[in-house]
mmCIF file of C-alpha atoms in Angstrom:
data_model
loop_
_atom_site.group_PDB
_atom_site.id
_atom_site.type_symbol
_atom_site.label_atom_id
_atom_site.label_comp_id
_atom_site.label_asym_id
_atom_site.label_seq_id
_atom_site.Cartn_x
_atom_site.Cartn_y
_atom_site.Cartn_z
ATOM 1 C CA MET K 45 -0.120 -0.113 -0.243
ATOM 2 C CA ARG K 46 2.828 2.379 0.910
ATOM 3 C CA ILE K 47 4.889 1.616 -2.028
ATOM 4 C CA PHE K 48 1.389 2.442 -4.500
ATOM 5 C CA ILE K 49 1.051 5.583 -2.684
ATOM 6 C CA VAL K 50 4.723 6.298 -3.234
ATOM 7 C CA THR K 51 4.168 6.003 -6.743
ATOM 8 C CA ILE K 52 0.969 8.133 -7.552
ATOM 9 C CA LEU K 53 2.392 11.180 -5.207
ATOM 10 C CA SER K 54 5.191 10.310 -7.730
ATOM 11 C CA MET K 55 3.306 10.882 -10.669
ATOM 12 C CA LEU K 56 1.193 13.843 -9.120
ATOM 13 C CA LEU K 57 4.261 15.609 -9.013
ATOM 14 C CA MET K 58 5.750 14.385 -12.202
ATOM 15 C CA ILE K 59 2.868 16.096 -14.105
ATOM 16 C CA THR K 60 2.700 19.009 -12.340
ATOM 17 C CA GLY K 61 6.003 19.637 -12.713
ATOM 18 C CA CYS K 62 5.933 19.206 -16.368
ATOM 19 C CA GLY K 63 3.208 21.870 -16.395
ATOM 20 C CA LYS K 64 4.911 24.507 -14.950
ATOM 21 C CA LYS K 65 8.181 23.688 -17.046
ATOM 22 C CA GLU K 66 5.988 23.818 -20.277
ATOM 23 C CA GLN K 67 4.553 27.388 -18.318
ATOM 24 C CA GLY K 68 7.714 28.801 -17.253
ATOM 25 C CA ASN K 69 9.414 28.429 -21.352
ATOM 26 C CA HIS K 70 7.118 30.060 -23.147
ATOM 27 C CA LEU K 71 9.565 33.146 -22.964
ATOM 28 C CA ASP K 72 12.417 30.648 -24.127
ATOM 29 C CA GLU K 73 9.662 29.854 -26.696
ATOM 30 C CA ILE K 74 9.332 33.877 -28.015
ATOM 31 C CA LYS K 75 13.173 34.539 -27.417
ATOM 32 C CA ASN K 76 13.710 30.983 -29.553
ATOM 33 C CA ARG K 77 11.181 32.113 -32.027
ATOM 34 C CA GLY K 78 12.065 35.543 -32.596
ATOM 35 C CA VAL K 79 8.769 36.989 -32.853
ATOM 36 C CA LEU K 80 6.434 38.690 -29.931
ATOM 37 C CA ARG K 81 2.675 38.147 -30.836
ATOM 38 C CA VAL K 82 0.931 40.960 -29.646
ATOM 39 C CA GLY K 83 -3.062 40.775 -29.233
ATOM 40 C CA MET K 84 -4.540 44.362 -29.980
ATOM 41 C CA SER K 85 -7.938 46.025 -31.256
ATOM 42 C CA THR K 86 -7.340 49.651 -32.870
ATOM 43 C CA PHE K 87 -8.595 52.625 -30.016
ATOM 44 C CA VAL K 88 -7.757 56.145 -30.263
ATOM 45 C CA PRO K 89 -5.224 57.064 -29.330
ATOM 46 C CA TRP K 90 -3.544 53.747 -27.910
ATOM 47 C CA ALA K 91 -3.180 52.320 -31.507
ATOM 48 C CA MET K 92 -4.410 53.189 -34.913
ATOM 49 C CA ASN K 93 -3.717 53.001 -38.669
ATOM 50 C CA ASP K 94 -1.486 56.100 -40.131
ATOM 51 C CA LYS K 95 -1.797 57.095 -43.592
ATOM 52 C CA GLU K 96 0.487 54.602 -45.292
ATOM 53 C CA GLY K 97 -1.973 51.746 -42.838
ATOM 54 C CA ASN K 98 0.557 51.121 -40.255
ATOM 55 C CA LEU K 99 0.079 50.771 -37.027
ATOM 56 C CA VAL K 100 0.669 53.898 -33.916
ATOM 57 C CA GLY K 101 -0.486 54.770 -31.139
ATOM 58 C CA PHE K 102 0.431 54.700 -27.536
ATOM 59 C CA GLU K 103 0.118 50.843 -27.258
ATOM 60 C CA ILE K 104 2.229 50.097 -30.534
ATOM 61 C CA ASP K 105 4.972 52.261 -28.836
ATOM 62 C CA VAL K 106 4.589 50.376 -25.781
ATOM 63 C CA ALA K 107 4.293 46.806 -27.770
ATOM 64 C CA LYS K 108 7.572 47.330 -29.961
ATOM 65 C CA GLU K 109 9.591 48.774 -27.069
ATOM 66 C CA PHE K 110 8.549 45.270 -25.024
ATOM 67 C CA ALA K 111 9.806 42.947 -28.301
ATOM 68 C CA LYS K 112 13.169 44.941 -28.628
ATOM 69 C CA SER K 113 13.739 44.249 -25.391
ATOM 70 C CA MET K 114 13.515 40.017 -25.572
ATOM 71 C CA GLY K 115 15.416 41.026 -28.421
ATOM 72 C CA VAL K 116 12.328 39.499 -31.139
ATOM 73 C CA GLU K 117 10.595 41.332 -34.095
ATOM 74 C CA ILE K 118 7.155 41.604 -33.485
ATOM 75 C CA GLU K 119 3.293 40.757 -34.744
ATOM 76 C CA PHE K 120 0.777 42.460 -33.913
ATOM 77 C CA VAL K 121 -2.459 40.436 -34.006
ATOM 78 C CA PRO K 122 -5.775 42.863 -34.689
ATOM 79 C CA THR K 123 -8.224 41.028 -32.482
ATOM 80 C CA LYS K 124 -12.177 42.496 -32.126
ATOM 81 C CA TRP K 125 -12.002 43.371 -28.413
ATOM 82 C CA SER K 126 -15.379 41.231 -27.384
ATOM 83 C CA GLY K 127 -13.329 38.132 -28.900
ATOM 84 C CA ILE K 128 -9.557 39.030 -27.264
ATOM 85 C CA ILE K 129 -8.844 37.373 -24.169
ATOM 86 C CA PRO K 130 -10.659 33.937 -25.854
ATOM 87 C CA ALA K 131 -8.318 34.295 -28.648
ATOM 88 C CA LEU K 132 -5.541 34.913 -26.154
ATOM 89 C CA LEU K 133 -6.775 31.602 -24.433
ATOM 90 C CA THR K 134 -6.418 29.431 -27.677
ATOM 91 C CA GLY K 135 -2.487 30.539 -28.514
ATOM 92 C CA LYS K 136 -3.350 33.142 -31.715
ATOM 93 C CA PHE K 137 -0.714 35.400 -29.880
ATOM 94 C CA ASP K 138 1.656 35.113 -26.514
ATOM 95 C CA VAL K 139 -0.208 38.451 -24.606
ATOM 96 C CA ILE K 140 -2.851 41.444 -25.183
ATOM 97 C CA ILE K 141 -1.305 44.711 -25.366
ATOM 98 C CA GLY K 142 -4.121 47.087 -25.829
ATOM 99 C CA GLY K 143 -4.996 49.041 -22.984
ATOM 100 C CA MET K 144 -7.158 46.152 -21.262
ATOM 101 C CA GLY K 145 -8.030 47.810 -17.886
ATOM 102 C CA ILE K 146 -7.545 44.747 -14.751
ATOM 103 C CA THR K 147 -10.846 43.892 -14.229
ATOM 104 C CA GLU K 148 -11.923 41.334 -10.804
ATOM 105 C CA GLU K 149 -13.865 39.786 -13.962
ATOM 106 C CA ARG K 150 -11.110 39.476 -16.257
ATOM 107 C CA LEU K 151 -9.205 38.097 -13.531
ATOM 108 C CA LYS K 152 -11.097 34.693 -13.852
ATOM 109 C CA LYS K 153 -9.841 33.931 -17.411
ATOM 110 C CA VAL K 154 -6.051 36.210 -17.691
ATOM 111 C CA ASP K 155 -3.226 37.367 -15.318
ATOM 112 C CA PHE K 156 -1.859 40.507 -15.305
ATOM 113 C CA SER K 157 1.407 42.300 -14.849
ATOM 114 C CA ASP K 158 1.758 44.955 -12.714
ATOM 115 C CA PRO K 159 -0.017 48.729 -13.896
ATOM 116 C CA TYR K 160 1.832 50.174 -16.274
ATOM 117 C CA ASP K 161 -1.105 52.927 -17.005
ATOM 118 C CA TYR K 162 -3.813 54.130 -15.722
ATOM 119 C CA SER K 163 -7.285 55.652 -18.051
ATOM 120 C CA GLY K 164 -10.828 56.475 -16.565
ATOM 121 C CA MET K 165 -13.790 56.849 -18.102
ATOM 122 C CA SER K 166 -15.571 59.923 -19.674
ATOM 123 C CA ILE K 167 -18.863 60.903 -21.671
ATOM 124 C CA VAL K 168 -19.259 62.869 -24.575
ATOM 125 C CA ALA K 169 -22.834 64.043 -25.412
ATOM 126 C CA SER K 170 -24.697 65.317 -28.152
ATOM 127 C CA LYS K 171 -25.466 69.663 -27.610
ATOM 128 C CA ALA K 172 -28.778 69.268 -29.661
ATOM 129 C CA LYS K 173 -30.187 65.439 -28.364
ATOM 130 C CA ALA K 174 -29.437 66.463 -24.978
ATOM 131 C CA PRO K 175 -28.137 69.968 -23.346
ATOM 132 C CA ASN K 176 -27.099 71.155 -20.686
ATOM 133 C CA LEU K 177 -27.088 67.667 -19.184
ATOM 134 C CA LYS K 178 -24.197 68.191 -16.112
ATOM 135 C CA LYS K 179 -24.316 65.111 -13.469
ATOM 136 C CA LEU K 180 -23.820 61.213 -14.312
ATOM 137 C CA SER K 181 -27.543 61.080 -13.096
ATOM 138 C CA ASP K 182 -28.789 63.279 -15.654
ATOM 139 C CA PHE K 183 -27.915 60.819 -18.231
ATOM 140 C CA ASP K 184 -29.490 57.701 -15.872
ATOM 141 C CA ASN K 185 -33.081 57.698 -17.863
ATOM 142 C CA SER K 186 -34.761 55.499 -19.721
ATOM 143 C CA LYS K 187 -35.329 57.777 -22.312
ATOM 144 C CA ILE K 188 -31.388 58.074 -22.613
ATOM 145 C CA LEU K 189 -29.755 56.158 -24.890
ATOM 146 C CA ILE K 190 -25.380 55.602 -24.608
ATOM 147 C CA ALA K 191 -23.606 53.872 -26.714
ATOM 148 C CA ALA K 192 -20.125 52.255 -26.434
ATOM 149 C CA ARG K 193 -18.144 49.292 -27.547
ATOM 150 C CA LEU K 194 -19.107 45.964 -26.874
ATOM 151 C CA GLY K 195 -16.482 43.728 -24.825
ATOM 152 C CA THR K 196 -14.981 47.141 -23.109
ATOM 153 C CA THR K 197 -15.054 48.138 -19.378
ATOM 154 C CA ALA K 198 -16.180 51.591 -20.382
ATOM 155 C CA ALA K 199 -19.726 49.333 -21.139
ATOM 156 C CA GLU K 200 -19.262 48.058 -17.861
ATOM 157 C CA ALA K 201 -19.152 51.257 -16.393
ATOM 158 C CA ALA K 202 -22.363 52.576 -19.175
ATOM 159 C CA LYS K 203 -24.004 50.276 -16.979
ATOM 160 C CA LYS K 204 -23.171 50.456 -13.891
ATOM 161 C CA TYR K 205 -23.218 54.411 -13.367
ATOM 162 C CA PHE K 206 -26.464 54.403 -15.634
ATOM 163 C CA PRO K 207 -28.162 51.652 -15.556
ATOM 164 C CA ASN K 208 -31.739 52.980 -16.284
ATOM 165 C CA ALA K 209 -30.609 54.460 -19.750
ATOM 166 C CA GLN K 210 -30.474 52.271 -22.987
ATOM 167 C CA LEU K 211 -27.205 51.379 -23.930
ATOM 168 C CA LYS K 212 -26.351 50.465 -27.655
ATOM 169 C CA LEU K 213 -22.878 48.378 -28.330
ATOM 170 C CA PHE K 214 -20.689 48.689 -31.337
ATOM 171 C CA ASP K 215 -18.040 46.510 -32.162
ATOM 172 C CA ASP K 216 -15.256 49.756 -32.725
ATOM 173 C CA GLU K 217 -15.996 52.822 -31.404
ATOM 174 C CA ALA K 218 -16.019 54.488 -34.451
ATOM 175 C CA GLN K 219 -19.020 53.191 -34.968
ATOM 176 C CA ALA K 220 -20.534 54.815 -31.865
ATOM 177 C CA VAL K 221 -19.391 58.476 -32.762
ATOM 178 C CA GLN K 222 -20.867 58.042 -35.806
ATOM 179 C CA GLU K 223 -24.454 56.901 -33.650
ATOM 180 C CA LEU K 224 -23.742 60.246 -31.858
ATOM 181 C CA LEU K 225 -22.915 62.286 -35.118
ATOM 182 C CA THR K 226 -26.688 61.253 -36.600
ATOM 183 C CA ASP K 227 -28.204 61.874 -32.859
ATOM 184 C CA ARG K 228 -29.112 57.848 -32.994
ATOM 185 C CA VAL K 229 -28.328 58.465 -29.087
ATOM 186 C CA HIS K 230 -27.615 61.020 -26.717
ATOM 187 C CA ALA K 231 -23.371 59.999 -25.633
ATOM 188 C CA VAL K 232 -20.909 58.135 -26.036
ATOM 189 C CA VAL K 233 -19.181 56.197 -23.186
ATOM 190 C CA ALA K 234 -15.362 55.497 -23.308
ATOM 191 C CA SER K 235 -11.715 55.499 -22.056
ATOM 192 C CA ALA K 236 -10.063 58.778 -21.790
ATOM 193 C CA PRO K 237 -9.568 60.692 -24.016
ATOM 194 C CA LEU K 238 -11.170 59.912 -26.953
ATOM 195 C CA PRO K 239 -14.661 61.836 -25.342
ATOM 196 C CA GLU K 240 -12.341 64.765 -25.323
ATOM 197 C CA PHE K 241 -10.687 64.069 -28.494
ATOM 198 C CA GLN K 242 -14.258 64.025 -30.033
ATOM 199 C CA ALA K 243 -15.218 67.110 -28.231
ATOM 200 C CA ILE K 244 -12.562 69.025 -29.929
ATOM 201 C CA LYS K 245 -13.131 67.611 -33.155
ATOM 202 C CA TYR K 246 -17.361 67.990 -33.758
ATOM 203 C CA SER K 247 -17.616 71.600 -30.859
ATOM 204 C CA ASP K 248 -20.147 73.086 -32.772
ATOM 205 C CA ARG K 249 -21.644 69.060 -32.162
ATOM 206 C CA PHE K 250 -20.345 67.907 -29.200
ATOM 207 C CA TYR K 251 -19.433 69.181 -25.595
ATOM 208 C CA LEU K 252 -18.368 67.336 -22.457
ATOM 209 C CA PRO K 253 -21.123 67.365 -19.318
ATOM 210 C CA LEU K 254 -18.240 66.499 -16.996
ATOM 211 C CA GLU K 255 -14.844 67.825 -16.522
ATOM 212 C CA ASP K 256 -12.799 64.857 -15.399
ATOM 213 C CA THR K 257 -13.422 61.136 -15.376
ATOM 214 C CA PHE K 258 -15.894 59.731 -13.838
ATOM 215 C CA SER K 259 -13.824 56.237 -13.300
ATOM 216 C CA ASN K 260 -10.242 54.860 -12.857
ATOM 217 C CA GLU K 261 -8.750 51.934 -13.623
ATOM 218 C CA PRO K 262 -5.309 50.299 -13.727
ATOM 219 C CA ILE K 263 -4.304 49.200 -17.085
ATOM 220 C CA GLY K 264 -1.669 46.141 -17.597
ATOM 221 C CA PHE K 265 -0.685 43.606 -20.705
ATOM 222 C CA ALA K 266 -2.695 40.377 -20.321
ATOM 223 C CA PHE K 267 -1.185 36.715 -20.320
ATOM 224 C CA ARG K 268 -2.551 32.993 -20.418
ATOM 225 C CA LYS K 269 -2.966 31.855 -16.672
ATOM 226 C CA GLY K 270 0.342 30.159 -15.553
ATOM 227 C CA ASP K 271 2.850 32.288 -17.885
ATOM 228 C CA ASP K 272 4.717 33.077 -14.950
ATOM 229 C CA SER K 273 8.032 33.824 -16.811
ATOM 230 C CA LEU K 274 6.504 36.057 -19.071
ATOM 231 C CA LYS K 275 4.721 37.547 -16.557
ATOM 232 C CA GLU K 276 7.834 38.144 -14.509
ATOM 233 C CA TYR K 277 9.433 39.511 -17.094
ATOM 234 C CA CYS K 278 7.085 42.464 -17.849
ATOM 235 C CA ASN K 279 7.279 43.409 -14.360
ATOM 236 C CA GLU K 280 10.599 43.658 -14.418
ATOM 237 C CA TRP K 281 10.441 45.682 -17.550
ATOM 238 C CA ILE K 282 7.689 47.862 -16.430
ATOM 239 C CA LYS K 283 9.761 49.297 -13.304
ATOM 240 C CA LYS K 284 12.077 50.046 -15.594
ATOM 241 C CA LYS K 285 10.238 52.078 -17.985
ATOM 242 C CA TYR K 286 8.785 53.993 -15.440
ATOM 243 C CA GLY K 287 12.553 54.787 -13.934
ATOM 244 C CA ASP K 288 13.552 55.783 -17.521
ATOM 245 C CA GLY K 289 10.960 57.763 -18.321
ATOM 246 C CA PHE K 290 10.020 56.120 -21.184
ATOM 247 C CA LEU K 291 6.380 55.375 -20.370
ATOM 248 C CA LYS K 292 5.833 58.887 -19.279
ATOM 249 C CA GLY K 293 6.655 60.182 -22.828
ATOM 250 C CA ARG K 294 4.757 58.107 -24.348
ATOM 251 C CA LYS K 295 1.733 58.833 -23.002
ATOM 252 C CA ASN K 296 2.328 62.780 -23.104
ATOM 253 C CA TYR K 297 2.859 62.339 -26.557
ATOM 254 C CA TRP K 298 0.014 60.591 -27.314
ATOM 255 C CA PHE K 299 -2.520 61.506 -24.997
ATOM 256 C CA ARG K 300 -1.858 65.276 -24.046
ATOM 257 C CA THR K 301 -0.602 66.294 -27.483
ATOM 258 C CA ARG K 302 -2.010 66.214 -31.210
ATOM 259 C CA ASP K 303 1.072 66.338 -32.735
ATOM 260 C CA TRP K 304 0.472 62.959 -33.823
ATOM 261 C CA GLU K 305 -3.656 64.100 -35.711
ATOM 262 C CA SER K 306 -1.765 64.261 -39.009
ATOM 263 C CA ARG K 307 -0.088 60.945 -38.990
ATOM 264 C CA VAL K 308 -3.661 59.021 -38.709
ATOM 265 C CA GLU K 309 -6.541 59.109 -40.970
#
């Protein structure tokens, strides 16, 4: 009996050890492959297409710098936001670098790095359809229609803060903004600074009901559960890039200036 138990325990240890070894080798696997595959989706100004069709934006700079530190090339895998976590779990790419908020619900499915950025939710409204609304409670009304992007924390924030409003969800934010332009919704909820940018771009049509964001959330790289080697490497990289000013510099450029606007479509 004792021999049987020892044998079973040995087998379990071997199985467990193999699992850890497999996950632990993912960083080496990427380096040996020579390519880091990054799942992302377009969000202004996180990731956009420039006039030549190249990807540019805050997340693009961050991902390229991260791959450079590993000594590998980078392959971006554009993915619909609503399906980006399932795509990560099935191995279509190694990591999500796409302005993803760290939430309890997402932590049930994936692991996150330490935060490398913080983002807040903002709201932009139609001057014609929703004039002079100044408080969050003004939008929490069954007659109010709010647009947001499917699968985002913006959609979750809209549900949380405006439970009585009607929520319309779209695959990308351009569709949500188009709904506002055509007066089919009263407002759009999205991560800052997109609402602020839209209020500037369409200053004759849109306005910002609130002076600041109404929520704040940490942003991290997302990994498959147990991908400890890549996660640990990433956390050390984030510490270094906070220290050398890279993250702050890129955030200032993409979020606090419009110097890049002539580059994009």
